Coordinates of C-alpha atoms and ligand atoms in Angstrom, one line a residue:
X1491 CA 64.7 33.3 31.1
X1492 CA 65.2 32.0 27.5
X1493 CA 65.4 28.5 28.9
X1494 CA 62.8 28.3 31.2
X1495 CA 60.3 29.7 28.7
X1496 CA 61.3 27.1 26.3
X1497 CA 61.5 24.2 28.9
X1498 CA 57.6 25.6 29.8
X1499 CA 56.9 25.2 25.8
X1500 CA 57.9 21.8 26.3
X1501 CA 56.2 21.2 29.3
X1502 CA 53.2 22.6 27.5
X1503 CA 53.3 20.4 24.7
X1504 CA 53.7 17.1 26.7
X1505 CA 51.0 18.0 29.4
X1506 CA 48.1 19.5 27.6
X1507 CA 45.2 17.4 28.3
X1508 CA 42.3 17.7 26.2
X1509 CA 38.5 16.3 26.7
X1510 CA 35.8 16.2 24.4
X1511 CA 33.0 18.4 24.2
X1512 CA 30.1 16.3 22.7
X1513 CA 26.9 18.2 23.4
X1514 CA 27.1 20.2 20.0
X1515 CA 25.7 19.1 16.6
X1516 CA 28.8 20.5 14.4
X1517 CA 30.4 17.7 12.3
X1518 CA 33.9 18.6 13.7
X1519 CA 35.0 16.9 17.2
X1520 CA 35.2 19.9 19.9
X1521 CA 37.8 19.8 22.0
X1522 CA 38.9 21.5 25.0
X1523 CA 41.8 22.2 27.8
X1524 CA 43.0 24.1 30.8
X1525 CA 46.7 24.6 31.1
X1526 CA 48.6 26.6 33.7
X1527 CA 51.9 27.7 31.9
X1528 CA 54.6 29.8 33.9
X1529 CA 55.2 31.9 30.7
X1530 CA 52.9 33.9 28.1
X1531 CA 53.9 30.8 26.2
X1532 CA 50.3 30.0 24.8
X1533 CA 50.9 32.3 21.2
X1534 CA 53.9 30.7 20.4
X1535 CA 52.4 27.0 21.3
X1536 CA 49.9 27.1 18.8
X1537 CA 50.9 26.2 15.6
X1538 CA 52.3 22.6 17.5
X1539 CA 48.8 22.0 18.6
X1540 CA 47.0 23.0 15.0
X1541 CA 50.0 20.5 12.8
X1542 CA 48.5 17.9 15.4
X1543 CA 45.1 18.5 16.0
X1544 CA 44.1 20.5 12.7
X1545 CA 40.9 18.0 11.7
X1546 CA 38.9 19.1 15.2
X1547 CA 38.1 22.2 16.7
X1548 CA 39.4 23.0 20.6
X1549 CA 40.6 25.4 23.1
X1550 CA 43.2 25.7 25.0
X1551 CA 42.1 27.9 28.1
X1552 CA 45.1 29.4 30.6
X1553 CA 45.5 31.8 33.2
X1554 CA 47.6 33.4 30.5
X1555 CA 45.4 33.9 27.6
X1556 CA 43.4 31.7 25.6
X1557 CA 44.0 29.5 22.2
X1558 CA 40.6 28.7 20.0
X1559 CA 40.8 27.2 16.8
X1560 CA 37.7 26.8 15.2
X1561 CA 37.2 25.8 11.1
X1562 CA 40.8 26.1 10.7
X1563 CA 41.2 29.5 11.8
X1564 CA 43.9 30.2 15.0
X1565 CA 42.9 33.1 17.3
X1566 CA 44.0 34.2 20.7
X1567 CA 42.3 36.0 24.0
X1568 CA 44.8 37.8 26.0
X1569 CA 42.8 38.1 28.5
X1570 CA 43.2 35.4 31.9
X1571 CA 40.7 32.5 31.7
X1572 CA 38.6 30.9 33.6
X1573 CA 39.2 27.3 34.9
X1574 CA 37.7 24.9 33.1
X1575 CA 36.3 21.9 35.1
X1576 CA 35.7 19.1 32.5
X1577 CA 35.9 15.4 31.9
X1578 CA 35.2 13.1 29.7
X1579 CA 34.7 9.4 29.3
X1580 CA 38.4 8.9 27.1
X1581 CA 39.4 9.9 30.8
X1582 CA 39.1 6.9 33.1
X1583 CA 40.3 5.0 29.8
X1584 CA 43.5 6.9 29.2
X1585 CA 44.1 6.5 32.9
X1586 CA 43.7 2.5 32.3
X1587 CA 46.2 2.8 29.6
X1588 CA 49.0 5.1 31.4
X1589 CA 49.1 2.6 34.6
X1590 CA 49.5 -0.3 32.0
X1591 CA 52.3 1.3 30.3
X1592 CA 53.9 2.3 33.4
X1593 CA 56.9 -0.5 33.8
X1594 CA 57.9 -0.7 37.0
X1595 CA 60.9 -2.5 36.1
X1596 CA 62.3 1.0 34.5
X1597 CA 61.2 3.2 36.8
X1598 CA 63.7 6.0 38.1
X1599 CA 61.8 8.1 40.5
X1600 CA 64.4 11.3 40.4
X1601 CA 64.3 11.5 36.3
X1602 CA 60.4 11.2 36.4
X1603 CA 60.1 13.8 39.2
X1604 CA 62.3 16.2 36.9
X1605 CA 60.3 15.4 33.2
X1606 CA 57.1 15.5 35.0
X1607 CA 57.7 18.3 37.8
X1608 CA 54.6 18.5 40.4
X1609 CA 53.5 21.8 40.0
X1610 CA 51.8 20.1 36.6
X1611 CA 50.4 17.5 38.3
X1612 CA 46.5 18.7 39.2
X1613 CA 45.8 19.2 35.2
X1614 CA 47.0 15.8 34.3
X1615 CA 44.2 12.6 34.9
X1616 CA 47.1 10.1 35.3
X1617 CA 48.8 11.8 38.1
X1618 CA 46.7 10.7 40.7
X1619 CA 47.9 6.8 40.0
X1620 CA 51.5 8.2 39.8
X1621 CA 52.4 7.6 43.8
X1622 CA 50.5 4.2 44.1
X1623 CA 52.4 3.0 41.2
X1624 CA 55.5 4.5 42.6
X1625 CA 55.0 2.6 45.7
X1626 CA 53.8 -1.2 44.2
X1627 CA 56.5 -0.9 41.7
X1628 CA 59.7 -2.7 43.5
X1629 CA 57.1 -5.7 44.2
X1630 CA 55.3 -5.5 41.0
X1631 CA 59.0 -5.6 39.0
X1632 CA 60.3 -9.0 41.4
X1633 CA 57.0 -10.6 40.4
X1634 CA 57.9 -9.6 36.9
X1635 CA 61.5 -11.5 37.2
X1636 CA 60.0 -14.4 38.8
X1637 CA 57.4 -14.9 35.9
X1638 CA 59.8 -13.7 32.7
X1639 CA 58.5 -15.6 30.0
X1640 CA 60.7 -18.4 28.2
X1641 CA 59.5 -17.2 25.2
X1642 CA 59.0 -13.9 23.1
X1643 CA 55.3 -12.9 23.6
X1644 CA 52.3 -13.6 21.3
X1645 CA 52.3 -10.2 20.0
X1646 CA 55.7 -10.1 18.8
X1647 CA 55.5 -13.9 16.9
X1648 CA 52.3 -13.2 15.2
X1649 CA 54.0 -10.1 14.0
X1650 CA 56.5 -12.2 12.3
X1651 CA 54.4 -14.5 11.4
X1652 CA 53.9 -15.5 7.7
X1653 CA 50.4 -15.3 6.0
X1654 CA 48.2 -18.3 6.9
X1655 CA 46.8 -20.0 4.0
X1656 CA 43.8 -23.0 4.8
X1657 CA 45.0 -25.7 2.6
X1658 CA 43.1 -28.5 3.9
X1659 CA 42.2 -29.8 7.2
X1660 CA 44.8 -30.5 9.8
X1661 CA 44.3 -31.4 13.5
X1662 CA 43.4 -28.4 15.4
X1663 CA 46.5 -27.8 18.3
X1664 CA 43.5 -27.8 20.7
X1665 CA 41.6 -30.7 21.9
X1666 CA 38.4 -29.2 21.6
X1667 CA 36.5 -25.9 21.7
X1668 CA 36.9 -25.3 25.5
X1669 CA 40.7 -25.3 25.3
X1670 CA 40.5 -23.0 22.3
X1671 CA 37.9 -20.3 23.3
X1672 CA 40.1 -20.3 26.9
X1673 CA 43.7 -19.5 25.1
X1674 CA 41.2 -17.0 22.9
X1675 CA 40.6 -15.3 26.3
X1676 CA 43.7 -14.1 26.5
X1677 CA 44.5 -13.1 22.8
X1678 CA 47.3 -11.1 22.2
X1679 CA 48.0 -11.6 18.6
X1680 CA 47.4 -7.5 17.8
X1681 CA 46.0 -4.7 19.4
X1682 CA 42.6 -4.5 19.6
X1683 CA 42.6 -6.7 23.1
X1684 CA 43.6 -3.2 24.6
X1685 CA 40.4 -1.6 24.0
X1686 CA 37.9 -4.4 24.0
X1687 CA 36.1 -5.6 26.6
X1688 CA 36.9 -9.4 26.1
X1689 CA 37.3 -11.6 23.7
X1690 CA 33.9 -12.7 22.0
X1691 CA 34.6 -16.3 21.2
X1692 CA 32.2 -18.5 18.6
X1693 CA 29.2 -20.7 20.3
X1694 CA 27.1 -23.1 18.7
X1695 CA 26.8 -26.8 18.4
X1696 CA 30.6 -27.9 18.8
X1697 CA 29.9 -30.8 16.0
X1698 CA 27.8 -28.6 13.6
X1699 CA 27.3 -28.9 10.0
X1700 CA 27.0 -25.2 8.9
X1701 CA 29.2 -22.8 10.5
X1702 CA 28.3 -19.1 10.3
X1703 CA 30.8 -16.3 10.3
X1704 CA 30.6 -12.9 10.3
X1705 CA 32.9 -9.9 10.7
X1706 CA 33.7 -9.4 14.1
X1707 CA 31.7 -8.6 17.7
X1708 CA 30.0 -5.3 18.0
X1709 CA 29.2 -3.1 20.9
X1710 CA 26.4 -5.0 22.4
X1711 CA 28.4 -8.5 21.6
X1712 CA 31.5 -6.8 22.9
X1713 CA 29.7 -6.2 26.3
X1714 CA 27.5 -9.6 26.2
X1715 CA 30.6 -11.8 25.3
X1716 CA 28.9 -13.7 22.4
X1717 CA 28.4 -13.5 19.2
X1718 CA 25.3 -11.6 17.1
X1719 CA 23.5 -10.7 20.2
X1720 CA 22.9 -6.7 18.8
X1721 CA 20.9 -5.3 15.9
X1722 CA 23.0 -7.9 13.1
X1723 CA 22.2 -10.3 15.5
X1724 CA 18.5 -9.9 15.8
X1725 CA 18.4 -9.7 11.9
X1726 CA 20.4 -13.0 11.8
X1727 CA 18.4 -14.9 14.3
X1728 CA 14.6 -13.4 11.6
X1729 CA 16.7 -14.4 8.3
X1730 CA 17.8 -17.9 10.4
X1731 CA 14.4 -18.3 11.2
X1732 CA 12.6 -17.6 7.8
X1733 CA 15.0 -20.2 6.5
X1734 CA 14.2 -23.2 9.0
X1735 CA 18.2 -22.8 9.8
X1736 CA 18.2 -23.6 14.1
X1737 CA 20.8 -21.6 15.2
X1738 CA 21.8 -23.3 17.7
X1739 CA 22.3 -26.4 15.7
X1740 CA 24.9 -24.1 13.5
X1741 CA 28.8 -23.0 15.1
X1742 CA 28.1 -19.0 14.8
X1743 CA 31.8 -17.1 15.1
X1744 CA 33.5 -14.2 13.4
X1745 CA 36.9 -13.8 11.6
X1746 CA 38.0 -11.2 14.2
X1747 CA 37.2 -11.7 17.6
X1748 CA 37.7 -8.5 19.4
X1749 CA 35.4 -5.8 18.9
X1750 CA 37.4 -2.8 16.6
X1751 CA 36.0 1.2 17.6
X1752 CA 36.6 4.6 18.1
X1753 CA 35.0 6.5 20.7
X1754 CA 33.3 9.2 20.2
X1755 CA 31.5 10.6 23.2
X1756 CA 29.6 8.4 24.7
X1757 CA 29.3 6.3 21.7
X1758 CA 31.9 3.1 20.1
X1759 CA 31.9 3.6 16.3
X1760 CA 33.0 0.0 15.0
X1761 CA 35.7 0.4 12.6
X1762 CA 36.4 -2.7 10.6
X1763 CA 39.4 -4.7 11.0
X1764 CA 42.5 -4.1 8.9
X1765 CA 44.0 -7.0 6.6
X1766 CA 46.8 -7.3 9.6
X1767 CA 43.9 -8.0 11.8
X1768 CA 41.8 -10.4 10.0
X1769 CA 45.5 -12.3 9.7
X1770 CA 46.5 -12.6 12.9
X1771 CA 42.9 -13.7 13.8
X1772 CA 42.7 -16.3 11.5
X1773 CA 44.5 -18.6 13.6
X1774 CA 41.4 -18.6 15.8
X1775 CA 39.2 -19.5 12.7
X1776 CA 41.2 -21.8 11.3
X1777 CA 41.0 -23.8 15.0
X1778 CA 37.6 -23.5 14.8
X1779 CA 37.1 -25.0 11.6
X1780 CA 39.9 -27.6 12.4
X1781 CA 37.7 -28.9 15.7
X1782 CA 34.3 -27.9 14.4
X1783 CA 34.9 -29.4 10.7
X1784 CA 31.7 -28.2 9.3
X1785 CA 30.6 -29.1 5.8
X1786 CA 29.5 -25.4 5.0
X1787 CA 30.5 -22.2 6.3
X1788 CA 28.4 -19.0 5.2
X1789 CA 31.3 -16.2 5.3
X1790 CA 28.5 -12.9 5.9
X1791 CA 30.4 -9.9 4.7
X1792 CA 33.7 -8.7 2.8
X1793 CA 36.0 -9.3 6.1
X1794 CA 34.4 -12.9 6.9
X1795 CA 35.4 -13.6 2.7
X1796 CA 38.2 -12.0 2.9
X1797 CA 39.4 -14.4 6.0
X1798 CA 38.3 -17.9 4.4
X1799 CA 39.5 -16.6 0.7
X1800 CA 41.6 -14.0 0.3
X1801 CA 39.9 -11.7 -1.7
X1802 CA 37.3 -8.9 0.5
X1803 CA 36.4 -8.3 -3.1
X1804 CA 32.4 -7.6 -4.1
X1805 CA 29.8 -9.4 -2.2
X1806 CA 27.3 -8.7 -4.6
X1807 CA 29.0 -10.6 -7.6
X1808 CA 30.4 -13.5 -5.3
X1809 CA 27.4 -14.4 -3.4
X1810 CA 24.6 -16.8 -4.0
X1811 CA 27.1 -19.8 -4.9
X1812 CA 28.2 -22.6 -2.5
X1813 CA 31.8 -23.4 -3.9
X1814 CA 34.7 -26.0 -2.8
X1815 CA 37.1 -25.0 -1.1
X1816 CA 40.7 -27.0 -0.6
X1817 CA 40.7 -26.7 3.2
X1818 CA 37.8 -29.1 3.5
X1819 CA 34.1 -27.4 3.9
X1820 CA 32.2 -26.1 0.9
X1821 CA 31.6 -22.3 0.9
X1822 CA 28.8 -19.7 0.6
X1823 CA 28.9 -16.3 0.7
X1824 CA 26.4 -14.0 1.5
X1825 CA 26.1 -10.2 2.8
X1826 CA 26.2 -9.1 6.0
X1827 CA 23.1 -8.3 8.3
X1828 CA 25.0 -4.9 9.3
X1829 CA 25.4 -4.0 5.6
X1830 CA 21.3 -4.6 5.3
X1831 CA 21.0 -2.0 8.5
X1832 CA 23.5 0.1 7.2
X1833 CA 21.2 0.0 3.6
X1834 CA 18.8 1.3 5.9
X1835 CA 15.3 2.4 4.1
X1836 CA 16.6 2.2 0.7
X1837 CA 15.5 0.0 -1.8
X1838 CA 18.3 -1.5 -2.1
X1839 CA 18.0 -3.3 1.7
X1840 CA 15.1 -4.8 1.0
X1841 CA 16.8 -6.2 -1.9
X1842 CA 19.6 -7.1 0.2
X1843 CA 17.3 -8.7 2.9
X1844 CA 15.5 -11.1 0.4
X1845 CA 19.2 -12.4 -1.0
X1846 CA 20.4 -13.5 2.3
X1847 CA 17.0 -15.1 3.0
X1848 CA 17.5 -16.8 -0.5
X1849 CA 21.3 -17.8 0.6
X1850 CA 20.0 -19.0 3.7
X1851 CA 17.2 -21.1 2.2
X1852 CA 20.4 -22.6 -0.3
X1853 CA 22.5 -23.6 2.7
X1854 CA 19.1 -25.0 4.3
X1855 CA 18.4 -27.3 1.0
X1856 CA 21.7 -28.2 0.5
X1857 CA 22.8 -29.4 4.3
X1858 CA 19.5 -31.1 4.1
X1859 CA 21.1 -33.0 1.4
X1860 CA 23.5 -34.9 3.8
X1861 CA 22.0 -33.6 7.4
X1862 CA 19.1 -34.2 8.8
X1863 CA 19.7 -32.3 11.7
X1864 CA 19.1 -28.9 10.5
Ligands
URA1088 N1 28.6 -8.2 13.5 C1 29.4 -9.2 13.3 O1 30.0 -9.4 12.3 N2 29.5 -10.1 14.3 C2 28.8 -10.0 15.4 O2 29.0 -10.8 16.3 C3 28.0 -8.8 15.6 C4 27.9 -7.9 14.6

């Protein structure tokens, strides 16, 4: 008896599945799950689930009593639930992320049958992939043999790999910006390919004089595949325009290229890129530079400096100044369009707005020095 309540514990701790509840306006993420335990096991569970789940609020509904924690505060309902009947839209992507995870090439169907016994299976999303992976597997791990790489993947070099420094201009390992934004396509270098929709490669003039870069693709961009296509975008393209700068005369990219959120609901909060991002992404911009060779580059932002400098310090001190740099293009810096929407109706945007239109209007006098073309 001891052991099967404590193998049920387990059971419960490894198959709860929970799914958000985001039709309230509480400032804490609501969370909730239905479980079918053998055992009144759901008491004893729940100090696991509040050490891992203490910063939302959820229950944990069962035939065998209920689990709510709410504002840090455990209580428990005897009584038998009702069957919850939820989803939620982490659902079809967690389901995306257990089928890629699932290696057919380890796959031992009698030690997954007894970890992951059946009578779990109707309360867990994944399950329903489980017997079509089962079955594909065998062909899915000979075509893995027959393609086993020669060499460790990108992932696990760029993890190794030192911190790139621009020093000054080398031939780019592509030809051109075709091959580049193709092996892009298939970045690997960290994680944020897994939840991205695609890559969202620079565009622009291949030979231009000015490149642009910001911080990396937002929702709309992430969707669209290009660059500054959302609200940045549009406040861009008015600040571009006010200064005579034709965009599409100027290279426009960002340091990172895949687009960074959380999900929340319905909704992708971008989160910005860590330092280990921006590094392993620099390889991209560094390429770009390499085959665009601009004279300028307007870095927009603390992540776009912090890429072409090293230092993500202060925008507000370190803008307004075109600078040398020793990798070949001169440099201005300059805020960020999202940090002007994020300023929202203070002031202090509006005040914001006008230095970017004045940093523009610098990189527009000063390419006209030298370039025509703008
Ligand atoms: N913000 C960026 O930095 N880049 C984009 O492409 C869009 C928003």
């Amino acid at each position: 008896m001891a052991k099967s309540v404590s193998r049920d514990l387990h059971k419960m701790k490894a198959f709860v599945r929970f799914k958000e509840n985001t039709e309230h306006e509480s400032e804490r993420r609501k969370f909730a799950a239905w479980f079918e335990p053998e055992h009144f096991i759901v008491e004893p569970a729940g100090d696991f689930f509040v050490q891992r789940f203490h910063d939302m609020d959820w229950i944990i509904a069962t035939p065998k009593g209920t689990a709510f924690y709410t504002e840090n505060t455990l209580k428990f309902d005897h009584k038998p639930a009702q069957k919850l009947q939820m989803t939620d839209d982490t659902e079809e992507l967690w389901k995306i992320y257990y089928a890629s995870i699932f290696n057919p090439a380890r796959l031992k169907v009698k030690a997954m049958r007894s970890e992951m016994p059946k009578k779990y299976w109707h309360n867990l999303p994944e399950a329903m992939l489980i017997p079509d992976l089962i079955k594909t597997a065998a062909k899915r791990a000979t075509k893995m043999r027959i393609s086993s790489p020669s060499k460790a993947a990108g992932f696990a070099d760029a993890a190794r790999a030192p911190e790139i420094h621009i020093v000054k201009p080398r031939e780019s390992q592509f030809s051109n910006l075709i091959d580049l934004n193709n092996a892009a396509r298939t970045c690997q270098r960290c994680t944020l390919h897994c939840n991205a929709t695609q890559t969202v490669v620079g565009e622009g003039d291949s030979e231009a004089k000015l490149m642009i870069v910001g911080e990396q693709p937002g929702d709309a961009e992430d969707l669209a595949g290009r660059p500054f296509v959302g609200p940045a975008g549009k406040l861009l393209d008015e600040a571009l325009k006010n200064s005579n700068i034709k965009r599409e005369k100027a290279y426009v990219t960002n340091a990172v290229k895949h687009f960074k959120f959380e999900p929340r609901g319905k909704r992708r909060i971008h989160q910005r890129p860590n330092r280990y991002e921006v590094q392993h992404c620099k390889y991209w911009l560094i390429n770009e530079i390499e085959i665009v060779r601009p004279t300028l580059i307007i870095a927009m932002g603390a992540t776009a400096a912090g890429a072409l400098t090293g230092s993500d310090s202060n925008i507000a001190t370190r803008r307004g100044r075109i600078v040398k740099t020793d990798f070949g293009p001169s440099l201005l810096i300059t805020f960020h369009p999202a940090a002007i929407l994020r300023a929202g109706a203070y002031e202090r945007a509006d005040e914001m707005k006008s230095q970017l239109l004045a940093d523009l209007n610098m990189a527009a006098a000063w390419l006209a020095k030298d370039t025509p073309v703008l």
